Coordinates of C-alpha atoms in Angstrom, one line a residue:
M1 CA 29.0 -16.7 -0.4
D2 CA 28.5 -14.1 -2.9
K3 CA 26.6 -14.7 -6.1
K4 CA 26.7 -12.8 -9.3
A5 CA 22.8 -13.2 -10.0
L6 CA 19.8 -15.1 -8.7
S7 CA 17.9 -17.7 -10.9
S8 CA 14.8 -16.9 -12.5
R9 CA 12.9 -19.0 -10.2
E10 CA 14.5 -17.1 -7.1
I11 CA 13.3 -13.7 -8.8
M12 CA 10.0 -15.3 -9.3
T13 CA 9.6 -16.3 -5.6
I14 CA 10.7 -12.8 -4.5
G15 CA 8.4 -11.2 -6.8
L16 CA 5.3 -13.3 -5.8
M17 CA 6.1 -12.5 -2.2
L18 CA 6.1 -8.8 -3.2
F19 CA 2.7 -9.2 -5.0
A20 CA 1.2 -11.0 -1.9
L21 CA 2.5 -8.2 0.5
F22 CA 0.6 -5.7 -1.7
L23 CA -2.4 -7.6 -2.2
G24 CA -4.0 -6.5 1.0
A25 CA -7.9 -6.8 1.7
G26 CA -8.2 -3.2 0.8
N27 CA -6.8 -3.6 -2.8
M28 CA -9.1 -6.4 -3.5
I29 CA -12.3 -4.4 -2.5
F30 CA -11.5 -1.3 -4.5
P31 CA -11.5 -2.5 -8.1
P32 CA -15.0 -4.4 -8.1
F33 CA -16.3 -1.3 -6.6
L34 CA -14.9 0.7 -9.1
G35 CA -16.1 -1.5 -12.0
Q36 CA -19.8 -1.5 -10.5
Q37 CA -19.6 2.5 -10.4
A38 CA -17.9 2.7 -13.7
G39 CA -20.2 0.3 -15.6
Q40 CA -19.9 0.9 -19.4
N41 CA -16.7 2.9 -18.8
V42 CA -14.8 0.2 -16.5
W43 CA -11.9 -0.4 -18.7
V44 CA -11.2 3.8 -18.8
G45 CA -11.6 4.1 -15.2
I46 CA -9.4 1.0 -14.3
S47 CA -6.5 2.3 -16.6
G48 CA -6.5 5.3 -14.5
F49 CA -6.7 3.1 -11.2
L50 CA -3.8 1.2 -12.6
I51 CA -1.6 4.0 -13.0
T52 CA -1.8 5.0 -9.1
G53 CA -2.7 1.6 -7.7
V54 CA 0.0 -0.3 -9.7
G55 CA 2.7 2.4 -11.2
L56 CA 3.5 4.6 -8.2
P57 CA 4.0 1.5 -5.9
L58 CA 6.3 -0.1 -8.5
L59 CA 8.1 3.3 -8.7
G60 CA 8.4 3.2 -5.0
V61 CA 10.0 -0.3 -4.8
I62 CA 12.5 1.1 -7.6
A63 CA 13.1 4.4 -5.6
I64 CA 14.0 2.5 -2.6
A65 CA 16.4 -0.1 -4.4
R66 CA 18.0 2.8 -6.2
T67 CA 18.7 4.8 -2.9
G68 CA 20.2 2.1 -0.6
G69 CA 17.3 0.0 0.5
D70 CA 15.3 1.9 3.0
L71 CA 13.0 4.8 3.4
Q72 CA 15.3 6.9 6.1
T73 CA 17.9 7.0 3.4
L74 CA 15.6 8.4 0.8
S75 CA 13.9 10.9 3.2
S76 CA 17.4 12.1 4.9
R77 CA 17.9 13.8 1.6
V78 CA 15.6 16.4 2.8
H79 CA 17.3 16.6 6.2
P80 CA 18.5 13.8 8.3
L81 CA 16.0 14.8 11.3
F82 CA 13.2 14.8 8.8
G83 CA 14.5 11.5 7.7
L84 CA 13.9 10.2 11.3
I85 CA 10.7 11.7 12.0
F86 CA 9.0 10.9 8.5
T87 CA 10.1 7.5 8.5
T88 CA 9.2 6.8 12.2
V89 CA 5.6 8.3 11.3
M90 CA 5.4 6.4 8.1
Y91 CA 6.2 2.8 9.8
L92 CA 4.0 3.7 12.5
A93 CA 1.0 4.8 10.6
I94 CA 1.2 2.0 8.1
G95 CA 2.3 -0.5 10.9
P96 CA 0.9 -0.8 14.3
F97 CA -1.2 1.8 14.5
F98 CA -3.3 1.7 11.6
G99 CA -2.2 -0.6 8.7
I100 CA -1.4 -4.0 11.0
P101 CA -4.7 -3.9 13.2
R102 CA -6.8 -3.4 10.0
T103 CA -5.4 -6.5 8.4
G104 CA -6.9 -8.4 11.3
T105 CA -10.3 -6.7 11.6
V106 CA -10.9 -6.8 7.8
S107 CA -10.0 -10.6 7.8
F108 CA -12.7 -11.0 10.6
E109 CA -15.4 -8.7 9.1
I110 CA -15.3 -10.3 5.8
G111 CA -13.8 -13.8 6.3
V112 CA -15.7 -15.1 9.5
M113 CA -18.4 -12.7 10.5
P114 CA -20.9 -13.7 7.5
F115 CA -20.6 -17.4 9.0
L116 CA -21.6 -16.3 12.6
P117 CA -25.1 -15.7 13.9
T118 CA -26.0 -12.0 14.3
D119 CA -26.3 -12.1 18.2
I120 CA -22.8 -13.6 18.4
A121 CA -21.1 -11.5 15.6
A122 CA -22.2 -8.5 17.6
N123 CA -20.4 -9.8 20.5
G124 CA -16.7 -8.7 21.2
W125 CA -15.6 -12.0 22.1
P126 CA -15.3 -13.5 18.4
L127 CA -13.2 -10.7 17.2
F128 CA -10.9 -11.0 20.0
I129 CA -10.5 -14.9 19.9
F130 CA -10.0 -14.4 16.0
S131 CA -7.5 -11.6 16.4
L132 CA -5.4 -13.6 18.9
I133 CA -5.2 -16.3 16.8
F134 CA -4.5 -14.0 13.6
F135 CA -1.8 -12.2 15.3
A136 CA -0.1 -15.1 17.0
L137 CA 0.4 -16.4 13.3
T138 CA 1.7 -13.2 12.1
A139 CA 4.3 -13.2 14.7
W140 CA 5.2 -16.9 14.0
L141 CA 5.8 -16.3 10.3
S142 CA 7.4 -12.8 11.1
M143 CA 9.9 -14.3 13.5
N144 CA 12.2 -15.7 11.1
P145 CA 12.8 -13.2 8.5
S146 CA 15.2 -15.5 6.5
K147 CA 12.2 -17.9 5.9
L148 CA 9.7 -15.2 5.0
V149 CA 10.4 -15.3 1.2
D150 CA 9.7 -19.3 1.3
R151 CA 7.0 -19.2 3.3
I152 CA 4.9 -16.4 1.6
G153 CA 6.5 -16.8 -2.0
K154 CA 6.1 -20.5 -2.2
F155 CA 2.7 -21.5 -0.1
L156 CA 0.6 -18.6 0.7
T157 CA 0.9 -16.6 -2.7
P158 CA 0.0 -19.5 -4.8
A159 CA -2.9 -20.5 -2.5
L160 CA -4.0 -16.9 -2.7
I161 CA -3.7 -16.8 -6.7
I162 CA -5.5 -20.1 -6.8
I163 CA -8.5 -19.0 -4.6
L164 CA -8.9 -15.8 -6.7
A165 CA -8.6 -17.6 -10.0
V166 CA -11.5 -20.1 -9.1
L167 CA -13.5 -16.9 -8.6
V168 CA -12.7 -15.0 -11.3
I169 CA -12.8 -17.6 -13.9
K170 CA -16.4 -18.6 -13.0
S171 CA -17.1 -14.8 -13.6
F172 CA -15.8 -14.7 -17.1
I173 CA -17.2 -18.3 -18.1
T174 CA -20.7 -17.4 -16.7
P175 CA -21.0 -13.7 -16.4
M176 CA -23.6 -12.4 -14.0
G177 CA -24.9 -9.6 -16.6
K178 CA -23.7 -6.9 -18.7
P179 CA -22.1 -3.6 -17.5
M180 CA -24.7 -0.7 -16.8
L181 CA -24.4 2.7 -17.5
P182 CA -21.8 4.6 -15.2
Q183 CA -22.4 6.3 -12.2
G184 CA -21.6 9.5 -10.5
P185 CA -18.1 10.8 -11.7
Y186 CA -17.5 7.9 -13.6
K187 CA -19.9 9.5 -16.2
N188 CA -17.8 12.1 -17.7
G189 CA -14.4 11.6 -16.1
P190 CA -13.8 7.9 -15.6
F191 CA -10.2 8.3 -16.1
F192 CA -9.6 10.9 -13.9
K193 CA -11.9 9.1 -11.1
G194 CA -9.9 5.8 -11.3
F195 CA -6.8 7.8 -11.1
I196 CA -7.8 9.2 -7.9
D197 CA -9.3 5.9 -6.5
G198 CA -6.0 4.1 -7.3
Y199 CA -4.3 7.0 -5.1
L200 CA -6.6 6.0 -2.3
T201 CA -5.3 2.5 -2.1
M202 CA -2.2 3.9 0.0
D203 CA 0.2 1.3 -1.8
T204 CA 2.7 4.0 -2.5
I205 CA 3.5 4.0 1.4
A206 CA 3.5 0.3 1.5
A207 CA 6.1 0.1 -1.3
L208 CA 8.4 2.5 0.7
V209 CA 7.9 0.1 3.7
F210 CA 7.9 -3.3 1.9
G211 CA 11.4 -2.1 0.2
I212 CA 13.6 -3.2 3.1
V213 CA 11.8 -6.7 3.0
V214 CA 12.6 -6.8 -0.6
I215 CA 16.3 -5.8 -0.3
S216 CA 16.9 -8.1 2.7
S217 CA 15.6 -11.0 0.8
V218 CA 17.8 -10.5 -2.2
K219 CA 20.7 -10.0 0.0
E220 CA 20.1 -13.2 2.1
K221 CA 20.4 -15.0 -1.2
G222 CA 23.8 -13.8 -1.5
I223 CA 23.6 -10.8 -3.7
T224 CA 25.9 -8.1 -2.6
N225 CA 26.7 -6.1 -5.7
K226 CA 24.5 -2.9 -5.7
S227 CA 23.8 -2.8 -9.2
V228 CA 22.7 -6.3 -9.6
L229 CA 20.8 -5.9 -6.2
T230 CA 18.7 -2.9 -7.8
R231 CA 18.2 -4.7 -11.2
T232 CA 17.0 -8.0 -9.1
C233 CA 14.2 -5.5 -7.1
I234 CA 13.3 -4.0 -10.3
T235 CA 12.5 -7.3 -11.9
A236 CA 10.7 -8.5 -8.8
G237 CA 8.8 -5.2 -8.8
L238 CA 7.8 -5.8 -12.3
I239 CA 6.6 -9.2 -11.7
A240 CA 4.5 -7.9 -8.6
A241 CA 3.0 -5.1 -10.7
A242 CA 1.9 -7.4 -13.4
G243 CA 0.1 -9.6 -10.8
L244 CA -1.6 -6.9 -9.2
A245 CA -2.8 -5.3 -12.6
L246 CA -3.9 -8.7 -13.7
V247 CA -6.0 -9.2 -10.5
Y248 CA -7.2 -5.5 -10.6
L249 CA -8.6 -5.9 -14.1
S250 CA -10.3 -9.3 -13.2
L251 CA -12.1 -7.9 -10.1
A252 CA -13.1 -4.7 -11.9
F253 CA -14.8 -7.2 -14.5
I254 CA -16.5 -9.0 -11.7
G255 CA -18.0 -5.4 -10.6
A256 CA -18.9 -4.2 -13.9
T257 CA -21.2 -7.2 -14.8
S258 CA -22.5 -7.7 -11.2
T259 CA -25.2 -4.9 -10.9
S260 CA -28.2 -6.8 -12.4
A261 CA -27.5 -9.9 -10.6
I262 CA -27.0 -8.6 -7.2
G263 CA -27.9 -5.0 -7.5
S264 CA -25.9 -2.0 -6.6
Q265 CA -23.6 -2.1 -3.3
D266 CA -22.4 0.2 -0.7
N267 CA -18.7 -1.0 -0.7
G268 CA -16.6 -3.4 -2.5
G269 CA -16.6 -5.7 0.3
A270 CA -20.3 -6.2 0.3
L271 CA -20.2 -6.4 -3.6
L272 CA -17.5 -9.4 -3.5
S273 CA -19.4 -11.3 -0.7
A274 CA -22.6 -11.1 -2.9
A275 CA -20.6 -11.8 -6.2
A276 CA -19.2 -14.9 -4.4
S277 CA -22.3 -16.0 -3.2
Y278 CA -24.2 -15.4 -6.6
L279 CA -21.3 -17.4 -8.5
Y280 CA -20.8 -20.3 -5.8
G281 CA -23.6 -20.2 -3.6
A282 CA -22.5 -20.7 0.1
G283 CA -19.0 -22.4 -1.2
G284 CA -18.5 -18.9 -2.7
T285 CA -18.7 -17.2 0.4
I286 CA -16.1 -19.5 1.9
I287 CA -13.6 -19.1 -1.2
L288 CA -14.0 -15.5 -0.6
G289 CA -13.2 -15.7 3.0
L290 CA -10.1 -17.7 2.5
A291 CA -9.0 -15.3 -0.2
I292 CA -9.4 -12.3 2.0
T293 CA -7.5 -14.3 4.9
F294 CA -4.6 -14.9 3.0
A295 CA -4.5 -11.5 1.6
C296 CA -4.6 -10.1 5.2
I297 CA -2.1 -12.5 6.7
T298 CA 0.7 -11.9 3.9
T299 CA 0.2 -8.1 4.4
S300 CA 0.5 -8.4 8.3
V301 CA 3.6 -10.3 8.0
G302 CA 5.2 -8.1 5.7
L303 CA 4.3 -4.8 7.8
V304 CA 5.2 -6.6 11.2
S305 CA 8.7 -7.8 9.5
S306 CA 9.3 -4.3 7.9
C307 CA 8.5 -2.5 11.2
A308 CA 10.6 -4.8 13.4
K309 CA 13.6 -4.3 11.1
F310 CA 13.4 -0.5 11.1
F311 CA 13.1 -0.1 15.0
T312 CA 15.8 -2.7 15.2
K313 CA 18.0 -0.2 13.6
I314 CA 16.8 2.8 15.3
V315 CA 16.8 1.5 18.9
P316 CA 19.1 -2.0 18.5
S317 CA 18.6 -2.4 22.3
I318 CA 15.6 -4.2 21.6
S319 CA 15.9 -7.4 19.5
Y320 CA 14.3 -8.1 16.3
S321 CA 12.0 -11.0 18.0
K322 CA 10.9 -8.5 20.8
Y323 CA 9.5 -6.0 18.4
V324 CA 7.9 -8.6 16.5
I325 CA 6.0 -9.7 19.5
I326 CA 5.4 -5.9 20.7
F327 CA 4.0 -5.0 17.3
S328 CA 1.7 -8.3 17.4
V329 CA 0.4 -7.8 20.6
F330 CA -0.2 -4.1 20.1
S331 CA -2.1 -4.5 16.6
M332 CA -4.2 -7.3 18.2
I333 CA -5.4 -4.6 20.9
I334 CA -5.9 -2.1 18.5
S335 CA -7.6 -4.4 16.0
N336 CA -10.5 -4.9 18.6
I337 CA -11.8 -1.4 18.0
G338 CA -13.3 -2.2 14.9
L339 CA -12.8 -1.7 11.0
T340 CA -15.0 1.3 10.7
Q341 CA -13.3 3.2 13.8
L342 CA -10.0 2.2 12.3
I343 CA -10.4 3.8 8.9
N344 CA -12.0 7.0 10.3
V345 CA -9.2 7.5 12.5
S346 CA -6.3 6.6 10.1
L347 CA -7.7 8.1 6.8
P348 CA -6.9 11.8 7.9
V349 CA -3.4 10.6 8.9
L350 CA -2.7 8.9 5.5
I351 CA -4.0 11.7 3.5
V352 CA -1.3 14.1 5.2
V353 CA 1.6 11.7 4.7
Y354 CA 0.6 10.0 1.2
P355 CA 1.4 13.1 -0.9
L356 CA 4.8 13.9 0.8
A357 CA 5.8 9.9 0.0
I358 CA 4.8 10.7 -3.6
V359 CA 6.8 13.8 -3.9
L360 CA 9.9 11.9 -2.5
I361 CA 9.5 9.1 -5.1
I362 CA 9.3 11.5 -7.9
L363 CA 12.2 13.7 -6.9
S364 CA 14.5 10.5 -6.4
F365 CA 14.2 9.7 -9.9
L366 CA 15.3 13.3 -10.8
H367 CA 17.8 13.6 -8.0
N368 CA 20.9 13.8 -10.3
K369 CA 19.0 16.3 -12.7
F370 CA 18.8 18.9 -10.3
H371 CA 22.3 17.9 -8.6
G372 CA 20.7 16.7 -5.4
Y373 CA 20.1 20.3 -4.2
R374 CA 18.5 19.9 -0.6
A375 CA 16.9 23.1 -1.2
V376 CA 14.4 21.3 -4.2
Y377 CA 13.4 18.7 -1.8
I378 CA 12.6 21.3 0.9
G379 CA 10.9 23.6 -1.4
A380 CA 8.7 20.9 -2.9
L381 CA 7.9 19.2 0.4
I382 CA 6.8 22.2 2.4
P383 CA 3.9 23.4 0.4
T384 CA 2.9 19.7 -0.3
G385 CA 2.8 19.0 3.5
V386 CA 0.7 22.5 4.2
V387 CA -1.9 21.6 1.3
S388 CA -2.2 18.1 2.6
L389 CA -2.2 19.1 6.1
I390 CA -5.4 21.2 5.1
D391 CA -6.8 18.0 3.3
G392 CA -6.3 15.9 6.4
L393 CA -7.9 18.4 8.5
K394 CA -10.9 18.6 6.4
T395 CA -11.3 14.8 6.1
A396 CA -11.1 14.7 10.1
H397 CA -14.1 16.9 9.9
V398 CA -12.1 20.0 11.5
D399 CA -13.5 23.3 10.4
V400 CA -11.1 24.9 7.8
S401 CA -13.4 26.1 5.7
S402 CA -11.8 29.5 5.6
I403 CA -8.5 28.1 4.2
T404 CA -10.3 25.9 1.9
E405 CA -12.1 28.6 0.0
A406 CA -8.9 30.5 -0.3
L407 CA -7.2 27.4 -1.9
S408 CA -10.3 26.5 -4.0
G409 CA -8.6 28.1 -6.8
L410 CA -5.7 25.5 -7.1
P411 CA -5.9 22.9 -9.9
L412 CA -7.2 19.7 -8.6
F413 CA -7.7 21.0 -4.9
N414 CA -11.2 19.8 -4.8
E415 CA -10.1 16.5 -6.0
G416 CA -7.7 16.2 -3.2
I417 CA -4.6 16.5 -4.9
G418 CA -4.4 20.2 -5.0
W419 CA -0.6 19.7 -3.7
I420 CA 0.7 18.8 -7.2
I421 CA 1.3 22.7 -8.5
P422 CA 2.4 23.8 -5.3
A423 CA 5.1 21.0 -5.0
L424 CA 6.3 21.8 -8.8
A425 CA 6.4 25.6 -7.9
G426 CA 8.2 24.8 -4.7
A427 CA 10.8 22.4 -6.4
I428 CA 11.5 25.4 -8.9
V429 CA 11.8 28.0 -6.3
G430 CA 14.1 25.7 -4.3
Y431 CA 16.4 24.9 -7.3
I432 CA 16.8 28.7 -8.0
I433 CA 17.7 29.6 -4.7
A434 CA 20.3 26.5 -4.5
V435 CA 22.0 27.9 -7.6
Q436 CA 22.0 31.5 -6.6
L437 CA 23.4 30.7 -3.3
G438 CA 25.7 28.0 -4.5
Q439 CA 24.5 25.4 -2.5
V440 CA 26.6 22.4 -1.9
R441 CA 25.1 19.3 -3.8
N442 CA 23.5 16.7 -1.6
S443 CA 25.9 13.9 -0.7
V444 CA 23.4 11.3 0.0
N445 CA 23.4 8.7 -2.6
T446 CA 24.1 10.9 -5.6
T447 CA 25.2 7.6 -8.1
H448 CA 21.9 7.2 -9.1

């Protein structure tokens, strides 16, 4: 039966589910490391981080809700073939090839490995056994999507929040120390450095992928009216964003006050482990392990469910349940190559794809302003793709020095976001061409 609106409790449950899906282990690792590096400039740095680590993902959820509920609808505004290819690449990249396997590997390396003897931890069997259990649980939770909201929103998310709260409250009551002098780029440009670090969380891609899960969850509760559906998704997105912001601020505080107690750490994972041990002893490491495991399992479930839903639509001859099994098994196999190798392989790909996703989101909010002209989308995305491809090749250690020297004059190019000005210029050129040629307005979702 159709419902006119969801109750506040139902919306809160969906918002908490989205919050848990975003709060992957990578997200927990970045803020404390930012805090330690920024030191006395922590609040300026984290404010920049929140714009790209929380603001852009929120816009991504809203963009998907406004455009009809999936990434393909949004990206098809460029061209139907681009929509299919781009969406497929996005799902595969953040899904079974990189994102899903990484949830299992991170859970093992932070939540399990500290408790194993060194000789046993170096053996491949513990990771294999853990990944087998981890992805079997992922498959079970993903198998029935109608229960996804209840399982994550009502049980896993509150448990995750409680575990994090135990660690954070202790750090506020008995701080490990005082913020030290800022290091590196955080000395002179803390806001901009934080802005870039938030960009590297890749949560904007996750928002576009998780959008279909949120839309489906709202529809399954009886909401069919498009405007009500959109408002509900926006409210759920705001709840998730508020939760993320609170967690990020708290973790940044832990990092900022940690240096005198645990020394400078090489990464956020090592920092959190050391901080948890300092605050709670051996029990702190267990608390952190549980938090990481809950964060990773919820993200893994969300990604498997999203990918299965998408590929069921593309190739309906294979059922949703079979896709869940395929992605879970494949991810388990890939996860066994190790976290470092996964990051090294995935980062160049994500650096190429991420700017395209950002441009698509921004254009979706301006869609009616430029009359939905397809040339605007094409004009903005081509230079974005070219610059981000060069950044990706550079990250993959391919020699493109002759090209990078030629592009070094672009604003923000050395910071990794040199695509911004070319995207803007390309959009303007596309608009002028569309007007001059009298291009027909893009008919895809021009109502928003």
